Amino acid sequence: MCGIIGYVGKAEATPILLEGLRRLEYRGYDSSGVAILSDSASGEGSDIQTRKRSGRLDNLRTLLTENPAAGHCGISHTRWATHGEATDENAHPHLDQSGKLAMVHNGVIENYQVLKDHLEEEGHIFHSQTDSEVLAHLVGNAYEASTEKDQRRRLVEAVREALHLVSGTYGIVAMHEDSPGFLVGARFGSPLVVGLGKGEKFLASDVGAIVSHTTDAIYLRDRDLVWLTEDDFAIENVDGDAAEYEVSTVDFTPEQAEKGDYPHYMLKEIFEQPTSIQNAFRGRLVDDQASAILGGLGLTPRELRDVDRIVLCGCGTASHAAMVGEYLIEHLARIPTEVEIASEFRYRNPPLDKNTLVFVLSQSGETIDTLAAMREGQRKGHRVLGIVNSVGSTIARESDGGSYLYSGPEIGVAATKSFTSQVTLLTLLAILLGRMRHLSVDAGQQMLKELRDLPAKVGKILSQSEHIRQIALKYLDAKGMLFLGRQFNYPTALEGALKMKEISYIFASGHAAAELKHGIIALVSEETPSVFIMPKDSVYEKNVSTLEEVKARKGPVIAVTTEGSTELERIADDVIYIPPVSEMLSPILSVIPLQLLSYHFSVALGCDVDKPRNLAKSVTVE
Ligand code: M6R
């Protein structure tokens, strides 16, 4: 949450920082700011010029047009508020007591109040309600108290000293008027990446912010501390020891992280699914064995054979994909599988046996609860594998193996292509484990064929976008919505409801369809449409009965069903067809009309599709 970019080099810093913030805005968008270190004219020192504005990035752009800030070194931030409302004062960067040090911070300083009280007793004056300003003051305090003559070293040591006083999480970048052209960064729990350009360096919370300048990146580890000048850098840890690092090449182009001709990232990402699904299974289908290969798991066939229980862990959309995975693995491999919401798992101290295999699923690879769940599993001595999209992310690096989705950057806050890719990968896992147990060659081959057919079928559903938009327009006055599905499409119902809530602000809830009579039916009314996800599968007839019960109570019904089920047109108010597909893979198709439905609702209601209120793309604070 929150986006950071810092720059030091030969170019004017402000345009680079604004462009970086534009690319990072999906991480938080309630206020933003920059601090620029002016170049020192001969005989004079540098000045820090700070510009901050609440609201969207355009507000900051306007401010910088009216009141520019020039210099070749600067730091900037786009905020998702934790402590203190979204005001100009609470926006980052924050200054220390002397006004000579500026800092941006992601994360939460948990003991900030005690530290703030102490600093106030010493005479410090704070201008914001944030925990981050306290950290800036702590660094400034350590800097002022230091006897170190080398001003750069003094700043590095001051940052280190201050970080030893705080508990919580941080990704920070700091600069000081005494050290022009010099940035210091550190991370613990909040991602930070160094960008190595020619004669310029970057520090950012996300590689997407710098990919248009350089593809050479160093993903910092927890407790790393880095300093940068335009030509040099060094990475130590917060205890002062040298740290190991690796220079990686960024695996996507700046164009991939742009909207292109689409009005919104979400729509672009929905339409990318024929390709992203293909990328998830490309090179992983083994025809002559009617199986799949997931080399990154790093497990021998014997180890895979010994697995007798699987735990799938994630948050939000990733947890819904995991639920589909639970059905798939139990069905194809007959291995007991459980889904754990990561935030519960991390504190629940669940018993894990020797042969339990734990997976964490995360698009961003940075979700704090999923990361903590992974570490909890590892602490218990378990091998925890990751199913992750973002290459180089913390989960990707710290997990004990796993598989990438290869979906390309997902920027819309509402997760779309990551869901279908996660389900695709879990299908491969289920086939792999199934073929080691009872799954026949024929059944394995059938699954591979079904997977290969998916991209064309997804394309066919996408061509109905306008039809789905017309349906959305009929229900814009809905007071709430129900999403109902059974078996493999129970998780799809949860996912459809989540999409509707987060981008349209319409209260929606997803349920196992048979649960309707156990209470939920009380919500059915003419103003509460129900979306039935009911492909022609083994529970289709049961779903028809439930649908009839809703219609008998005057509830409008939108049915997502399989081509050919035209009988539904007589009972449902609206019908959306998906191509025939195996029941097990149907969520990959049936979710797409739900993504489009929520998208068109959101646009028609005038909501900000890609930046829904109160949300941010990756949840890196608790
Ligand atoms: O990056 P992750 O997959 O770990 O993110 C998990 C959730 O925060 C995410 O899926 C969230 O629920 C989305 N906004 C849903 O659209």
Tab-separated table of C-alpha atoms and ligand atoms in Angstrom, residues 315-318 361-365 367 370 413-415 422 495 498-499 502 617 619, ligand 1:
chain	number	residue	atom	x	y	z
A	315	CYS	CA	-6.666	-13.381	0.608
A	316	GLY	CA	-9.574	-11.950	-1.378
A	317	THR	CA	-9.682	-13.156	-4.946
A	318	ALA	CA	-6.704	-15.457	-4.383
A	361	LEU	CA	-1.415	-17.752	-3.561
A	362	SER	CA	-0.852	-14.077	-4.284
A	363	GLN	CA	-0.961	-11.949	-7.407
A	364	SER	CA	1.272	-9.254	-5.955
A	365	GLY	CA	3.447	-11.524	-3.845
A	367	THR	CA	0.125	-9.178	0.656
A	370	THR	CA	-0.230	-14.074	2.953
A	413	VAL	CA	-7.387	-2.848	-8.210
A	414	ALA	CA	-10.027	-5.490	-8.959
A	415	ALA	CA	-8.214	-8.758	-9.602
A	422	GLN	CA	-4.481	-19.081	-10.486
A	495	GLU	CA	-15.757	-13.842	-6.537
A	498	LEU	CA	-16.563	-9.345	-4.349
A	499	LYS	CA	-16.088	-7.753	-7.777
A	502	GLU	CA	-15.447	-3.382	-4.608
A	617	LYS	CA	-4.032	-2.890	-5.072
A	619	VAL	CA	-2.464	-4.804	1.007
B	1	M6R	O1	-1.955	-9.660	-4.435
B	1	M6R	P1	-2.851	-10.658	-3.788
B	1	M6R	O2	-3.349	-11.697	-4.742
B	1	M6R	O3	-2.223	-11.309	-2.584
B	1	M6R	O4	-4.097	-9.848	-3.283
B	1	M6R	C1	-5.093	-10.449	-2.514
B	1	M6R	C2	-6.288	-9.546	-2.362
B	1	M6R	O5	-5.932	-8.367	-1.715
B	1	M6R	C3	-6.920	-9.199	-3.714
B	1	M6R	O6	-7.296	-10.341	-4.407
B	1	M6R	C4	-8.162	-8.315	-3.507
B	1	M6R	O7	-9.152	-9.037	-2.856
B	1	M6R	C5	-8.652	-7.773	-4.852
B	1	M6R	N1	-8.869	-6.351	-4.765
B	1	M6R	C6	-9.929	-8.397	-5.285
B	1	M6R	O8	-10.346	-7.914	-6.511
